[in-house]
mmCIF file with all atom_site columns, C-alpha atoms in Angstrom:
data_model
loop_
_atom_site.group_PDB
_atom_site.id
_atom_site.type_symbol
_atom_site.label_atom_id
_atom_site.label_alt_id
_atom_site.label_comp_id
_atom_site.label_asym_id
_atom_site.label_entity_id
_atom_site.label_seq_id
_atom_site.pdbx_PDB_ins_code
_atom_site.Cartn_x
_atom_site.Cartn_y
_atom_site.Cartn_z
_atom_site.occupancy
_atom_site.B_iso_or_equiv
_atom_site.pdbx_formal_charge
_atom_site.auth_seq_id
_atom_site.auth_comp_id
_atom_site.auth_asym_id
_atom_site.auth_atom_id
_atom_site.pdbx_PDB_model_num
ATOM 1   C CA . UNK E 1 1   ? -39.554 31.684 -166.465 1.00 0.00 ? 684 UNK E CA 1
ATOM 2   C CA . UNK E 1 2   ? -35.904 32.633 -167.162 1.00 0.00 ? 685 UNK E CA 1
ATOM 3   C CA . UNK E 1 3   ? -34.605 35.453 -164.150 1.00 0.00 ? 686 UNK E CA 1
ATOM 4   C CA . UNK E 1 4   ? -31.368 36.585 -165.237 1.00 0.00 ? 687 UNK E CA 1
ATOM 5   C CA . UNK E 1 5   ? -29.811 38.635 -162.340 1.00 0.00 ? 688 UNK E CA 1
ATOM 6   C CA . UNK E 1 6   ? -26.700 40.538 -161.005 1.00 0.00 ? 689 UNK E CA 1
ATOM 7   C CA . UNK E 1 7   ? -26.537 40.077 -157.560 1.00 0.00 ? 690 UNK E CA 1
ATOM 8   C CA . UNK E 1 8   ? -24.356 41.812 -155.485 1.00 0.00 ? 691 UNK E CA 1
ATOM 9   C CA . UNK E 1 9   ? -21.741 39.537 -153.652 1.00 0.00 ? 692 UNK E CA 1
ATOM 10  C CA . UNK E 1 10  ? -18.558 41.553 -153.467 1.00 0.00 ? 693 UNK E CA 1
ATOM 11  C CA . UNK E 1 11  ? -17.395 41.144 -156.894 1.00 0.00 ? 694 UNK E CA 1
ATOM 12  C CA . UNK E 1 12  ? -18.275 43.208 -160.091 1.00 0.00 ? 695 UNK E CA 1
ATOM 13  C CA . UNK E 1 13  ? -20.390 46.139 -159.268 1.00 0.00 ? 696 UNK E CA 1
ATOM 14  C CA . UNK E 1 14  ? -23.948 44.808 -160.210 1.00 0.00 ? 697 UNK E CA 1
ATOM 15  C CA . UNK E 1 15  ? -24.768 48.345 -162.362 1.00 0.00 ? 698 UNK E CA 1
ATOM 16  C CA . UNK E 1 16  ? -21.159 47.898 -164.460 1.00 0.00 ? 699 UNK E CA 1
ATOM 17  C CA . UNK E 1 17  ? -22.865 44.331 -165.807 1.00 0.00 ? 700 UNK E CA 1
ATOM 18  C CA . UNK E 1 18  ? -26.505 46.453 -166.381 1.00 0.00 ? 701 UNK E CA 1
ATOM 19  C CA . UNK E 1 19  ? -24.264 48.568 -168.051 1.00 0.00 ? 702 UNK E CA 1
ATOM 20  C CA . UNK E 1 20  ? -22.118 45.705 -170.296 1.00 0.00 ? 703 UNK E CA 1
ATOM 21  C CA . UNK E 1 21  ? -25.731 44.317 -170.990 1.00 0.00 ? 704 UNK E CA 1
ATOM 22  C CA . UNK E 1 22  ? -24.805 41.008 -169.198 1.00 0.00 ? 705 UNK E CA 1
ATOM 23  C CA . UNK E 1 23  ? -26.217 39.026 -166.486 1.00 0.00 ? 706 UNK E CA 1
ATOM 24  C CA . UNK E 1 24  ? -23.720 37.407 -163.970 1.00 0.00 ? 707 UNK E CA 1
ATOM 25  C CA . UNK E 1 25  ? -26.655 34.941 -163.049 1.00 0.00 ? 708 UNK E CA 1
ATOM 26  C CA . UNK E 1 26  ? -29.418 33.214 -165.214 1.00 0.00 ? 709 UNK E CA 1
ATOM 27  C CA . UNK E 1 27  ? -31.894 31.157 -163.473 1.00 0.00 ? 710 UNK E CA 1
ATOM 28  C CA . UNK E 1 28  ? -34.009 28.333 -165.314 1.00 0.00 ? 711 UNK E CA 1
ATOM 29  C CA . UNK E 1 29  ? -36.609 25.625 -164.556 1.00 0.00 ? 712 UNK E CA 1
ATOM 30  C CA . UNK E 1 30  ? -34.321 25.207 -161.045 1.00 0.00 ? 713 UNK E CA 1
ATOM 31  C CA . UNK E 1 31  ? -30.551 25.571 -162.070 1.00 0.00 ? 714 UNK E CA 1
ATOM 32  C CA . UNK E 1 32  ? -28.360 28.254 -161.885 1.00 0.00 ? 715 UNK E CA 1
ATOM 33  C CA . UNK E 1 33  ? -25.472 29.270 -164.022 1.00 0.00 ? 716 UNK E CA 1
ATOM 34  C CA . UNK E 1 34  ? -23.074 31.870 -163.334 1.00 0.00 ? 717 UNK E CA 1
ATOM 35  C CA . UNK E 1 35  ? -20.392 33.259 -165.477 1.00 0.00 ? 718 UNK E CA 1
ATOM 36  C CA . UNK E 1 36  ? -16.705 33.443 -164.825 1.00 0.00 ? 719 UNK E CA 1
ATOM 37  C CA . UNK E 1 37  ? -15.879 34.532 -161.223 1.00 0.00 ? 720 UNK E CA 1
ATOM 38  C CA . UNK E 1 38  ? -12.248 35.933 -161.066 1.00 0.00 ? 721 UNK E CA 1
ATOM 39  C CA . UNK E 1 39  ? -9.781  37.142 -158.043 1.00 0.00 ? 722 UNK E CA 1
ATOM 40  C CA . UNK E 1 40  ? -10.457 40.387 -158.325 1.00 0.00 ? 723 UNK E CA 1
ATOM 41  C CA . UNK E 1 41  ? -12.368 43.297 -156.306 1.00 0.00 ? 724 UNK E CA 1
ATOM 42  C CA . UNK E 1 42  ? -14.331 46.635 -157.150 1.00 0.00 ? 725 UNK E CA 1
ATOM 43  C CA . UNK E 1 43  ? -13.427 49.220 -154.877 1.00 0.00 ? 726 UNK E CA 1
ATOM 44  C CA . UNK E 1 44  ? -13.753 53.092 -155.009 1.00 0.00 ? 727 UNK E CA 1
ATOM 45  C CA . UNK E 1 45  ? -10.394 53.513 -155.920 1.00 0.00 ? 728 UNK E CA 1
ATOM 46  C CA . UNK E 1 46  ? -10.353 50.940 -158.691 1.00 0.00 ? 729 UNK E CA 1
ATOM 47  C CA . UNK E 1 47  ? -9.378  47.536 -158.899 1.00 0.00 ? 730 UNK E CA 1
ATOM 48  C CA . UNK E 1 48  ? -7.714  45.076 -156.418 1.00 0.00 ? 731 UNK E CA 1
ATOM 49  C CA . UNK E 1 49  ? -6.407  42.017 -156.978 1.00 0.00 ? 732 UNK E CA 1
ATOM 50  C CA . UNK E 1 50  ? -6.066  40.044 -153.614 1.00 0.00 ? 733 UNK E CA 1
ATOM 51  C CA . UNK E 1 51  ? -3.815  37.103 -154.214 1.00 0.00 ? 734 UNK E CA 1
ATOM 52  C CA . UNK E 1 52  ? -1.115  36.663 -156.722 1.00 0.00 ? 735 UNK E CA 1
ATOM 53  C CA . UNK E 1 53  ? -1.155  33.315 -156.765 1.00 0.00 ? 736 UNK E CA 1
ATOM 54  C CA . UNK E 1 54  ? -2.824  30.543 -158.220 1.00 0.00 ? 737 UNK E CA 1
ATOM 55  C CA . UNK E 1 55  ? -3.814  28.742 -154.447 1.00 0.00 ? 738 UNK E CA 1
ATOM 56  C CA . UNK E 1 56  ? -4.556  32.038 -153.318 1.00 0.00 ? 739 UNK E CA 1
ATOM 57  C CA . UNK E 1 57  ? -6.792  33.726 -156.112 1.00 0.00 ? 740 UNK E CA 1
ATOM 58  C CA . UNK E 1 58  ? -8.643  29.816 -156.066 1.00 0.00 ? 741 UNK E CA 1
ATOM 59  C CA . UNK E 1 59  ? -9.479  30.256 -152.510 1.00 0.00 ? 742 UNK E CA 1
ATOM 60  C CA . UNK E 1 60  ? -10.262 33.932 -152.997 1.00 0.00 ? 743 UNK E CA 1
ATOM 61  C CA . UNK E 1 61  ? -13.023 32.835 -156.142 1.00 0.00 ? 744 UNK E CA 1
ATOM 62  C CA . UNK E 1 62  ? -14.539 29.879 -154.359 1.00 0.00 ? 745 UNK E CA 1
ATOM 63  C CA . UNK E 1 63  ? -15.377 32.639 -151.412 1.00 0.00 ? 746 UNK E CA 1
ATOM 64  C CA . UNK E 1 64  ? -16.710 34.932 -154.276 1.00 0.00 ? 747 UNK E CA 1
ATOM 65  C CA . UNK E 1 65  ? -18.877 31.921 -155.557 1.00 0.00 ? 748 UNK E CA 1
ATOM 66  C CA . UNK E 1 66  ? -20.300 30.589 -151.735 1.00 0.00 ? 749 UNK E CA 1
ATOM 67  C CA . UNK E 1 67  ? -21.216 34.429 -151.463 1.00 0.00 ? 750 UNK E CA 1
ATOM 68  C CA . UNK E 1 68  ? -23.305 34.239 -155.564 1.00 0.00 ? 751 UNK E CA 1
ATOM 69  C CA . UNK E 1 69  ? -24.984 31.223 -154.751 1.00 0.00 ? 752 UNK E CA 1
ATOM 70  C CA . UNK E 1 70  ? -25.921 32.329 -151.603 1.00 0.00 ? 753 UNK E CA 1
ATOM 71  C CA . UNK E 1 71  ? -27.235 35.564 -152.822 1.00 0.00 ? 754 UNK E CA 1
ATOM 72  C CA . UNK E 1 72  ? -29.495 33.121 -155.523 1.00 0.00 ? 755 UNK E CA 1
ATOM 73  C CA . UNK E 1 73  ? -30.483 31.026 -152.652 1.00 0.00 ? 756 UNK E CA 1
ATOM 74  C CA . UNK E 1 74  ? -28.258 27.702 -153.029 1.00 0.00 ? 757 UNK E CA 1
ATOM 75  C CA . UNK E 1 75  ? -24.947 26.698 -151.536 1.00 0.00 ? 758 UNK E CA 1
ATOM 76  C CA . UNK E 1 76  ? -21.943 24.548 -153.006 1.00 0.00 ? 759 UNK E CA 1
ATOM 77  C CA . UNK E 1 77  ? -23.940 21.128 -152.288 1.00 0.00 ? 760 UNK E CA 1
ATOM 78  C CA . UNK E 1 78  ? -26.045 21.787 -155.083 1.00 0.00 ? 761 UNK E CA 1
ATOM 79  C CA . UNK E 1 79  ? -23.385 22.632 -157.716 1.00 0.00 ? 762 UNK E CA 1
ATOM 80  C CA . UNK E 1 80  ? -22.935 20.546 -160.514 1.00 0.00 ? 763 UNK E CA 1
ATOM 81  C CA . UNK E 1 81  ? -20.247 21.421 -162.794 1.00 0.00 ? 764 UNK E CA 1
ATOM 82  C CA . UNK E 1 82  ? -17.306 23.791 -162.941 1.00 0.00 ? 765 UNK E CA 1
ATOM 83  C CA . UNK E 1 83  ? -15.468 25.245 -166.213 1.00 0.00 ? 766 UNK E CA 1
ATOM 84  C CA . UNK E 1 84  ? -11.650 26.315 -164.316 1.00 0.00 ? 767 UNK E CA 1
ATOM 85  C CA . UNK E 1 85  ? -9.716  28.805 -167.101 1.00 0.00 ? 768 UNK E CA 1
ATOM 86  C CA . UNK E 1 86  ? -6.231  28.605 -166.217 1.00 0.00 ? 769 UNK E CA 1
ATOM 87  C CA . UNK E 1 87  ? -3.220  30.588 -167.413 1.00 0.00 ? 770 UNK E CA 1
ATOM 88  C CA . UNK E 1 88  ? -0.835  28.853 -164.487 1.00 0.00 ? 771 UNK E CA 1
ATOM 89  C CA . UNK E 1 89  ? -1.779  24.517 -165.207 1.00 0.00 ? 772 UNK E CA 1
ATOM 90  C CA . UNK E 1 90  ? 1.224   23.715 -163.032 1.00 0.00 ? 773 UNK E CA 1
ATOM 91  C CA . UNK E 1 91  ? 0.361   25.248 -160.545 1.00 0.00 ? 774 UNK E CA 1
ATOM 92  C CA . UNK E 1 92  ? -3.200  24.237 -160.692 1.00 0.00 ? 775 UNK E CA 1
ATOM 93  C CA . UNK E 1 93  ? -2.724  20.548 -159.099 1.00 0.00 ? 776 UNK E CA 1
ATOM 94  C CA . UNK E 1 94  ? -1.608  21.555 -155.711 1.00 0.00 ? 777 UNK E CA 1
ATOM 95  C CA . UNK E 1 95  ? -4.416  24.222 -155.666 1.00 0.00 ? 778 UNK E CA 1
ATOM 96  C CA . UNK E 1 96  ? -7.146  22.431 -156.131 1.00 0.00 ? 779 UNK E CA 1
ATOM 97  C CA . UNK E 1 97  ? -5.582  19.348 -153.959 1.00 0.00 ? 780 UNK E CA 1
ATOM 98  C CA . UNK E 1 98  ? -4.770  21.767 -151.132 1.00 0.00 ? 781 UNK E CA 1
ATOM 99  C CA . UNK E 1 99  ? -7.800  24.205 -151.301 1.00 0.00 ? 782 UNK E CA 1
ATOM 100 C CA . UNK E 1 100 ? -10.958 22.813 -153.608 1.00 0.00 ? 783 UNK E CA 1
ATOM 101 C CA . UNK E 1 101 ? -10.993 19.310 -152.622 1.00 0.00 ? 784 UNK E CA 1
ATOM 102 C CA . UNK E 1 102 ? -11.274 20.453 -149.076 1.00 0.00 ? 785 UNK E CA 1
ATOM 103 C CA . UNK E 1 103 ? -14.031 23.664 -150.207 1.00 0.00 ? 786 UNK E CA 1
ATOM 104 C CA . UNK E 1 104 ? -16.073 20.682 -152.241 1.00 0.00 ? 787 UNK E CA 1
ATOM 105 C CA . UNK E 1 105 ? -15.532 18.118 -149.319 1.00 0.00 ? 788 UNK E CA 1
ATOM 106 C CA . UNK E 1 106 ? -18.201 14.914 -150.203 1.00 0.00 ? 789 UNK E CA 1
ATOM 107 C CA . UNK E 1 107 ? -20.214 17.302 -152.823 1.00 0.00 ? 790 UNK E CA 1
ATOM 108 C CA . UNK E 1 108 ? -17.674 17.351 -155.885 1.00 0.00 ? 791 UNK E CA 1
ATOM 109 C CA . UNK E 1 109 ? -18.730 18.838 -158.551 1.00 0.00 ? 792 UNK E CA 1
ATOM 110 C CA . UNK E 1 110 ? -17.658 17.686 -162.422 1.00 0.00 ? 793 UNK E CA 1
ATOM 111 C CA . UNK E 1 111 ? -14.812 20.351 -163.115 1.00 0.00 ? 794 UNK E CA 1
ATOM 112 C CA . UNK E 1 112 ? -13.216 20.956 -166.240 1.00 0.00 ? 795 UNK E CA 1
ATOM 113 C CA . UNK E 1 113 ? -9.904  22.687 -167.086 1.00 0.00 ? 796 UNK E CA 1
ATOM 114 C CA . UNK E 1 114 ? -8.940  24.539 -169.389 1.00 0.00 ? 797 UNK E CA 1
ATOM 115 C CA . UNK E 1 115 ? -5.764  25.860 -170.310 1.00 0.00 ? 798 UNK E CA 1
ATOM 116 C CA . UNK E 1 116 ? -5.488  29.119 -171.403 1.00 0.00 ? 799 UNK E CA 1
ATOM 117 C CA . UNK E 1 117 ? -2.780  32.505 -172.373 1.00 0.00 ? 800 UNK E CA 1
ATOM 118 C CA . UNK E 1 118 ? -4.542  34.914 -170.841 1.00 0.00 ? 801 UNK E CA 1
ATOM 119 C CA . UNK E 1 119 ? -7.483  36.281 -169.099 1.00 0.00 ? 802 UNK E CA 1
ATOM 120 C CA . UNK E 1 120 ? -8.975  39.811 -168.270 1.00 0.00 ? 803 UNK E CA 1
ATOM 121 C CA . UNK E 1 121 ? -6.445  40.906 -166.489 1.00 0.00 ? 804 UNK E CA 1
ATOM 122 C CA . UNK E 1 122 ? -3.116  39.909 -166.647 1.00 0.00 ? 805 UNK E CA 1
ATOM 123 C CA . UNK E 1 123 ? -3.006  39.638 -162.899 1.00 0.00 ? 806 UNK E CA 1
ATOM 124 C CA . UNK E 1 124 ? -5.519  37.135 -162.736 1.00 0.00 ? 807 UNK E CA 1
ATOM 125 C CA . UNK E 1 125 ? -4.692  33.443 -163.510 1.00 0.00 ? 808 UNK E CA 1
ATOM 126 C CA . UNK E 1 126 ? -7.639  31.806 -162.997 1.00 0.00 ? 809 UNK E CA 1
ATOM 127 C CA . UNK E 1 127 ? -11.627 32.201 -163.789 1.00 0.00 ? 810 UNK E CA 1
ATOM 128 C CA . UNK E 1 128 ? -14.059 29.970 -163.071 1.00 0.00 ? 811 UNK E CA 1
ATOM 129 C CA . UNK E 1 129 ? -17.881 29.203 -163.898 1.00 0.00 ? 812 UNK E CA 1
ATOM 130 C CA . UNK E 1 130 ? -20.564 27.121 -163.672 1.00 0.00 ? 813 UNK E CA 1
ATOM 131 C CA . UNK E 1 131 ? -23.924 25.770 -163.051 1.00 0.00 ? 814 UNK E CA 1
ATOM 132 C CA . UNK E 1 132 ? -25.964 24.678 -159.817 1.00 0.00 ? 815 UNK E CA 1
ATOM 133 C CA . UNK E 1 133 ? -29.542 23.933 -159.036 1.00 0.00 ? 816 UNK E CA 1
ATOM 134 C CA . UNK E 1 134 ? -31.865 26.009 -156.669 1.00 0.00 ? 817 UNK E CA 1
ATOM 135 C CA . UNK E 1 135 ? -33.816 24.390 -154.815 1.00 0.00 ? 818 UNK E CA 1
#
């Protein structure tokens, strides 16, 4: 059984994905995968992006994926692997030494980076994705 959900942890309004005809979450035979999580939030008034930097919108994403797994019924122990879209790679390094490798602690994940020009919004500079299992 495949579930394929949008649950509703603070990020993208759940109905604008029903709406796109995308699922932020598809479940299958135990492991998770969520699409790309990015440092920005919904709000009545439109959009708000909360950090403008790279450190800042990393810390702000790995938040907005504890709360997704969470809502799916996992944590960060049980993620796998991580797909990182960057449009800022030098600024990346210190990031992920000074806030991932402390978020991941002795449950690190494979990551991969990529670079990249742009993303959805041109305040954003990094998205990230990836897949989990639920026990």
């Amino acid at each position: 059984m495949i579930q394929r959900i949008n649950p509703d942890f603070g990020s993208i309004d759940p109905a604008r994905l029903e709406e796109l005809g995308v699922s932020q979450v598809v479940i299958a035979q135990g492991v998770a995968r969520w699409s790309g999580i990015v440092a920005v939030r919904q709000t009545e008034h439109g959009r708000e992006f909360p950090a403008a930097d790279v450190a800042g919108q990393l810390e702000f994403v790995l938040g907005r994926i504890d709360a997704c797994l969470t809502a799916v019924g996992t944590d960060r122990t049980n993620i796998l692997s991580l797909t990182m879209y960057c449009t800022q790679l030098s600024e990346l390094g210190s990031a992920l030494r000074g806030v991932f490798a402390p978020w991941a602690g002795d449950h690190r994940p494979t990551v991969t980076t990529i670079g990249v020009a742009a993303l959805a919004y041109p305040e954003v500079f990094l998205e990230i994705e990836g897949t989990a299992l639920v026990p």
